[in-house]
Amino acid sequence: MEKHIEEHSTGTSINSYFYLLGAIFGGSTGVLAQEGFLGAVIGVVAGLLFAGFFVGTLLKGREHDR
Protein backbone atom coordinates (compact mmCIF):
# COMPACT_ATOMS: atom_id res chain seq x y z
CA MET A 1 0.00 0.00 0.00
CA GLU A 2 1.07 3.50 -0.65
CA LYS A 3 1.29 6.00 2.09
CA HIS A 4 -0.99 8.91 1.49
CA ILE A 5 -0.18 12.37 2.69
CA GLU A 6 -3.24 14.39 3.53
CA GLU A 7 -3.25 18.06 2.81
CA HIS A 8 -4.27 19.96 5.88
CA SER A 9 -6.19 23.15 5.48
CA THR A 10 -4.49 26.16 7.00
CA GLY A 11 -6.29 28.68 9.13
CA THR A 12 -9.61 26.86 9.37
CA SER A 13 -10.74 26.13 12.88
CA ILE A 14 -14.13 24.94 13.99
CA ASN A 15 -13.60 25.73 17.66
CA SER A 16 -15.82 28.80 17.36
CA TYR A 17 -18.72 26.57 16.32
CA PHE A 18 -18.45 24.66 19.58
CA TYR A 19 -18.55 27.92 21.55
CA LEU A 20 -21.53 29.15 19.53
CA LEU A 21 -23.45 25.91 20.05
CA GLY A 22 -22.61 25.95 23.76
CA ALA A 23 -23.92 29.50 24.10
CA ILE A 24 -27.12 28.84 22.14
CA PHE A 25 -28.08 25.58 23.81
CA GLY A 26 -26.93 26.71 27.24
CA GLY A 27 -29.02 29.88 26.96
CA SER A 28 -32.09 28.01 25.74
CA THR A 29 -31.72 25.47 28.55
CA GLY A 30 -31.39 28.30 31.07
CA VAL A 31 -34.53 29.99 29.77
CA LEU A 32 -36.51 26.78 29.97
CA ALA A 33 -35.24 25.94 33.45
CA GLN A 34 -35.52 29.37 35.07
CA GLU A 35 -38.12 31.03 32.79
CA GLY A 36 -36.35 34.37 32.73
CA PHE A 37 -33.53 36.50 31.44
CA LEU A 38 -31.23 35.69 34.35
CA GLY A 39 -31.58 32.00 33.59
CA ALA A 40 -30.56 32.67 29.99
CA VAL A 41 -27.44 34.54 31.09
CA ILE A 42 -26.47 31.80 33.54
CA GLY A 43 -27.14 29.18 30.85
CA VAL A 44 -24.97 31.00 28.31
CA VAL A 45 -22.11 31.21 30.80
CA ALA A 46 -22.46 27.54 31.71
CA GLY A 47 -22.64 26.58 28.03
CA LEU A 48 -19.50 28.55 27.22
CA LEU A 49 -17.66 26.97 30.15
CA PHE A 50 -18.66 23.51 29.02
CA ALA A 51 -17.65 24.26 25.43
CA GLY A 52 -14.28 25.56 26.65
CA PHE A 53 -13.77 22.37 28.63
CA PHE A 54 -14.75 20.27 25.64
CA VAL A 55 -12.43 22.07 23.22
CA GLY A 56 -9.56 22.36 25.70
CA THR A 57 -9.44 18.83 27.02
CA LEU A 58 -11.35 16.45 24.82
CA LEU A 59 -10.32 17.84 21.43
CA LYS A 60 -6.83 18.93 22.38
CA GLY A 61 -4.81 16.26 20.59
CA ARG A 62 -7.08 15.68 17.61
CA GLU A 63 -6.22 18.63 15.39
CA HIS A 64 -5.67 16.39 12.38
CA ASP A 65 -9.25 15.08 12.53
CA ARG A 66 -10.85 18.50 12.28
mmCIF file of N, CA and C in Angstrom:
data_model
loop_
_atom_site.group_PDB
_atom_site.id
_atom_site.type_symbol
_atom_site.label_atom_id
_atom_site.label_comp_id
_atom_site.label_asym_id
_atom_site.label_seq_id
_atom_site.Cartn_x
_atom_site.Cartn_y
_atom_site.Cartn_z
ATOM 1 N N MET A 1 0.827 -1.185 0.000
ATOM 2 C CA MET A 1 0.000 0.000 0.000
ATOM 3 C C MET A 1 0.866 1.240 0.000
ATOM 4 N N GLU A 2 0.360 2.226 -0.643
ATOM 5 C CA GLU A 2 1.067 3.501 -0.652
ATOM 6 C C GLU A 2 0.674 4.307 0.566
ATOM 7 N N LYS A 3 1.604 5.092 0.989
ATOM 8 C CA LYS A 3 1.292 5.999 2.090
ATOM 9 C C LYS A 3 0.766 7.290 1.496
ATOM 10 N N HIS A 4 -0.362 7.699 1.991
ATOM 11 C CA HIS A 4 -0.986 8.911 1.486
ATOM 12 C C HIS A 4 -0.716 10.054 2.451
ATOM 13 N N ILE A 5 -0.391 11.169 1.895
ATOM 14 C CA ILE A 5 -0.180 12.369 2.691
ATOM 15 C C ILE A 5 -1.393 13.262 2.493
ATOM 16 N N GLU A 6 -2.058 13.541 3.604
ATOM 17 C CA GLU A 6 -3.240 14.392 3.534
ATOM 18 C C GLU A 6 -2.832 15.848 3.576
ATOM 19 N N GLU A 7 -3.482 16.623 2.772
ATOM 20 C CA GLU A 7 -3.250 18.059 2.809
ATOM 21 C C GLU A 7 -4.146 18.654 3.883
ATOM 22 N N HIS A 8 -3.519 19.326 4.808
ATOM 23 C CA HIS A 8 -4.274 19.961 5.879
ATOM 24 C C HIS A 8 -4.587 21.388 5.483
ATOM 25 N N SER A 9 -5.815 21.778 5.764
ATOM 26 C CA SER A 9 -6.192 23.151 5.481
ATOM 27 C C SER A 9 -5.561 24.067 6.525
ATOM 28 N N THR A 10 -5.145 25.220 6.086
ATOM 29 C CA THR A 10 -4.495 26.158 6.999
ATOM 30 C C THR A 10 -5.467 27.251 7.388
ATOM 31 N N GLY A 11 -5.493 27.562 8.653
ATOM 32 C CA GLY A 11 -6.288 28.677 9.128
ATOM 33 C C GLY A 11 -7.748 28.355 9.402
ATOM 34 N N THR A 12 -8.210 27.175 9.092
ATOM 35 C CA THR A 12 -9.606 26.862 9.372
ATOM 36 C C THR A 12 -9.697 26.172 10.719
ATOM 37 N N SER A 13 -10.546 26.695 11.558
ATOM 38 C CA SER A 13 -10.744 26.135 12.880
ATOM 39 C C SER A 13 -12.238 26.131 13.174
ATOM 40 N N ILE A 14 -12.705 25.029 13.686
ATOM 41 C CA ILE A 14 -14.131 24.942 13.988
ATOM 42 C C ILE A 14 -14.400 25.114 15.473
ATOM 43 N N ASN A 15 -13.414 25.547 16.220
ATOM 44 C CA ASN A 15 -13.603 25.731 17.659
ATOM 45 C C ASN A 15 -14.696 26.754 17.949
ATOM 46 N N SER A 16 -14.812 27.772 17.113
ATOM 47 C CA SER A 16 -15.823 28.798 17.362
ATOM 48 C C SER A 16 -17.231 28.231 17.246
ATOM 49 N N TYR A 17 -17.404 27.196 16.419
ATOM 50 C CA TYR A 17 -18.722 26.568 16.316
ATOM 51 C C TYR A 17 -19.110 25.892 17.620
ATOM 52 N N PHE A 18 -18.150 25.292 18.298
ATOM 53 C CA PHE A 18 -18.446 24.665 19.581
ATOM 54 C C PHE A 18 -18.861 25.710 20.618
ATOM 55 N N TYR A 19 -18.183 26.852 20.622
ATOM 56 C CA TYR A 19 -18.555 27.921 21.552
ATOM 57 C C TYR A 19 -19.937 28.485 21.217
ATOM 58 N N LEU A 20 -20.226 28.640 19.937
ATOM 59 C CA LEU A 20 -21.533 29.150 19.530
ATOM 60 C C LEU A 20 -22.645 28.182 19.922
ATOM 61 N N LEU A 21 -22.436 26.904 19.664
ATOM 62 C CA LEU A 21 -23.446 25.912 20.049
ATOM 63 C C LEU A 21 -23.620 25.842 21.563
ATOM 64 N N GLY A 22 -22.516 25.952 22.303
ATOM 65 C CA GLY A 22 -22.610 25.954 23.758
ATOM 66 C C GLY A 22 -23.402 27.134 24.275
ATOM 67 N N ALA A 23 -23.191 28.301 23.673
ATOM 68 C CA ALA A 23 -23.925 29.502 24.101
ATOM 69 C C ALA A 23 -25.412 29.396 23.758
ATOM 70 N N ILE A 24 -25.716 28.920 22.560
ATOM 71 C CA ILE A 24 -27.121 28.838 22.141
ATOM 72 C C ILE A 24 -27.888 27.819 22.979
ATOM 73 N N PHE A 25 -27.351 26.608 23.084
ATOM 74 C CA PHE A 25 -28.080 25.577 23.814
ATOM 75 C C PHE A 25 -28.035 25.794 25.315
ATOM 76 N N GLY A 26 -26.971 26.376 25.828
ATOM 77 C CA GLY A 26 -26.935 26.713 27.245
ATOM 78 C C GLY A 26 -27.938 27.803 27.585
ATOM 79 N N GLY A 27 -28.044 28.805 26.726
ATOM 80 C CA GLY A 27 -29.022 29.877 26.956
ATOM 81 C C GLY A 27 -30.451 29.381 26.869
ATOM 82 N N SER A 28 -30.719 28.528 25.869
ATOM 83 C CA SER A 28 -32.086 28.012 25.743
ATOM 84 C C SER A 28 -32.437 27.084 26.907
ATOM 85 N N THR A 29 -31.471 26.318 27.387
ATOM 86 C CA THR A 29 -31.719 25.470 28.555
ATOM 87 C C THR A 29 -31.955 26.323 29.795
ATOM 88 N N GLY A 30 -31.192 27.406 29.934
ATOM 89 C CA GLY A 30 -31.387 28.301 31.070
ATOM 90 C C GLY A 30 -32.737 28.981 31.055
ATOM 91 N N VAL A 31 -33.205 29.364 29.872
ATOM 92 C CA VAL A 31 -34.525 29.994 29.769
ATOM 93 C C VAL A 31 -35.615 28.997 30.137
ATOM 94 N N LEU A 32 -35.491 27.778 29.660
ATOM 95 C CA LEU A 32 -36.514 26.778 29.972
ATOM 96 C C LEU A 32 -36.499 26.377 31.446
ATOM 97 N N ALA A 33 -35.330 26.362 32.054
ATOM 98 C CA ALA A 33 -35.240 25.941 33.452
ATOM 99 C C ALA A 33 -35.666 27.052 34.410
ATOM 100 N N GLN A 34 -35.252 28.278 34.145
ATOM 101 C CA GLN A 34 -35.517 29.373 35.073
ATOM 102 C C GLN A 34 -36.653 30.297 34.629
ATOM 103 N N GLU A 35 -37.041 30.214 33.368
ATOM 104 C CA GLU A 35 -38.116 31.031 32.795
ATOM 105 C C GLU A 35 -37.861 32.521 32.971
ATOM 106 N N GLY A 36 -36.650 32.953 32.632
ATOM 107 C CA GLY A 36 -36.349 34.367 32.725
ATOM 108 C C GLY A 36 -35.025 34.714 32.091
ATOM 109 N N PHE A 37 -34.751 36.009 32.066
ATOM 110 C CA PHE A 37 -33.527 36.499 31.440
ATOM 111 C C PHE A 37 -32.291 36.081 32.219
ATOM 112 N N LEU A 38 -32.375 36.087 33.526
ATOM 113 C CA LEU A 38 -31.234 35.693 34.351
ATOM 114 C C LEU A 38 -30.857 34.225 34.107
ATOM 115 N N GLY A 39 -31.849 33.392 33.911
ATOM 116 C CA GLY A 39 -31.580 31.997 33.587
ATOM 117 C C GLY A 39 -30.872 31.845 32.255
ATOM 118 N N ALA A 40 -31.229 32.708 31.293
ATOM 119 C CA ALA A 40 -30.563 32.672 29.991
ATOM 120 C C ALA A 40 -29.102 33.064 30.115
ATOM 121 N N VAL A 41 -28.823 34.089 30.904
ATOM 122 C CA VAL A 41 -27.438 34.538 31.093
ATOM 123 C C VAL A 41 -26.611 33.458 31.786
ATOM 124 N N ILE A 42 -27.178 32.871 32.820
ATOM 125 C CA ILE A 42 -26.468 31.803 33.535
ATOM 126 C C ILE A 42 -26.270 30.601 32.610
ATOM 127 N N GLY A 43 -27.264 30.288 31.795
ATOM 128 C CA GLY A 43 -27.142 29.182 30.852
ATOM 129 C C GLY A 43 -26.087 29.419 29.795
ATOM 130 N N VAL A 44 -25.997 30.663 29.305
ATOM 131 C CA VAL A 44 -24.967 31.000 28.306
ATOM 132 C C VAL A 44 -23.579 30.848 28.914
ATOM 133 N N VAL A 45 -23.407 31.329 30.128
ATOM 134 C CA VAL A 45 -22.107 31.213 30.796
ATOM 135 C C VAL A 45 -21.751 29.742 31.020
ATOM 136 N N ALA A 46 -22.714 28.966 31.487
ATOM 137 C CA ALA A 46 -22.459 27.544 31.707
ATOM 138 C C ALA A 46 -22.170 26.827 30.391
ATOM 139 N N GLY A 47 -22.881 27.186 29.332
ATOM 140 C CA GLY A 47 -22.636 26.583 28.027
ATOM 141 C C GLY A 47 -21.264 26.921 27.478
ATOM 142 N N LEU A 48 -20.829 28.158 27.673
ATOM 143 C CA LEU A 48 -19.495 28.546 27.220
ATOM 144 C C LEU A 48 -18.402 27.858 28.026
ATOM 145 N N LEU A 49 -18.632 27.701 29.323
ATOM 146 C CA LEU A 49 -17.661 26.974 30.145
ATOM 147 C C LEU A 49 -17.553 25.518 29.719
ATOM 148 N N PHE A 50 -18.691 24.895 29.459
ATOM 149 C CA PHE A 50 -18.664 23.506 29.023
ATOM 150 C C PHE A 50 -18.006 23.367 27.653
ATOM 151 N N ALA A 51 -18.287 24.300 26.747
ATOM 152 C CA ALA A 51 -17.654 24.263 25.427
ATOM 153 C C ALA A 51 -16.151 24.474 25.543
ATOM 154 N N GLY A 52 -15.711 25.354 26.425
ATOM 155 C CA GLY A 52 -14.283 25.557 26.645
ATOM 156 C C GLY A 52 -13.621 24.315 27.198
ATOM 157 N N PHE A 53 -14.296 23.635 28.110
ATOM 158 C CA PHE A 53 -13.775 22.373 28.635
ATOM 159 C C PHE A 53 -13.689 21.334 27.527
ATOM 160 N N PHE A 54 -14.714 21.247 26.716
ATOM 161 C CA PHE A 54 -14.755 20.273 25.637
ATOM 162 C C PHE A 54 -13.634 20.516 24.631
ATOM 163 N N VAL A 55 -13.463 21.751 24.200
ATOM 164 C CA VAL A 55 -12.427 22.070 23.222
ATOM 165 C C VAL A 55 -11.044 21.930 23.838
ATOM 166 N N GLY A 56 -10.881 22.365 25.067
ATOM 167 C CA GLY A 56 -9.565 22.361 25.699
ATOM 168 C C GLY A 56 -9.043 21.007 26.091
ATOM 169 N N THR A 57 -9.925 20.115 26.529
ATOM 170 C CA THR A 57 -9.440 18.830 27.018
ATOM 171 C C THR A 57 -9.753 17.672 26.083
ATOM 172 N N LEU A 58 -10.968 17.600 25.609
ATOM 173 C CA LEU A 58 -11.355 16.450 24.823
ATOM 174 C C LEU A 58 -10.893 16.517 23.374
ATOM 175 N N LEU A 59 -10.753 17.695 22.819
ATOM 176 C CA LEU A 59 -10.319 17.837 21.428
ATOM 177 C C LEU A 59 -8.894 18.337 21.294
ATOM 178 N N LYS A 60 -8.159 18.323 22.373
ATOM 179 C CA LYS A 60 -6.829 18.925 22.381
ATOM 180 C C LYS A 60 -5.875 18.253 21.408
ATOM 181 N N GLY A 61 -5.789 16.938 21.400
ATOM 182 C CA GLY A 61 -4.813 16.260 20.591
ATOM 183 C C GLY A 61 -5.332 15.758 19.269
ATOM 184 N N ARG A 62 -6.484 16.217 18.823
ATOM 185 C CA ARG A 62 -7.082 15.677 17.611
ATOM 186 C C ARG A 62 -7.188 16.735 16.528
ATOM 187 N N GLU A 63 -6.198 17.558 16.382
ATOM 188 C CA GLU A 63 -6.224 18.632 15.388
ATOM 189 C C GLU A 63 -6.284 18.085 13.977
ATOM 190 N N HIS A 64 -5.686 16.939 13.732
ATOM 191 C CA HIS A 64 -5.671 16.390 12.385
ATOM 192 C C HIS A 64 -7.030 15.864 11.954
ATOM 193 N N ASP A 65 -7.925 15.593 12.875
ATOM 194 C CA ASP A 65 -9.249 15.078 12.529
ATOM 195 C C ASP A 65 -10.226 16.179 12.173
ATOM 196 N N ARG A 66 -9.903 17.412 12.521
ATOM 197 C CA ARG A 66 -10.851 18.499 12.283
ATOM 198 C C ARG A 66 -10.586 19.188 10.998
#
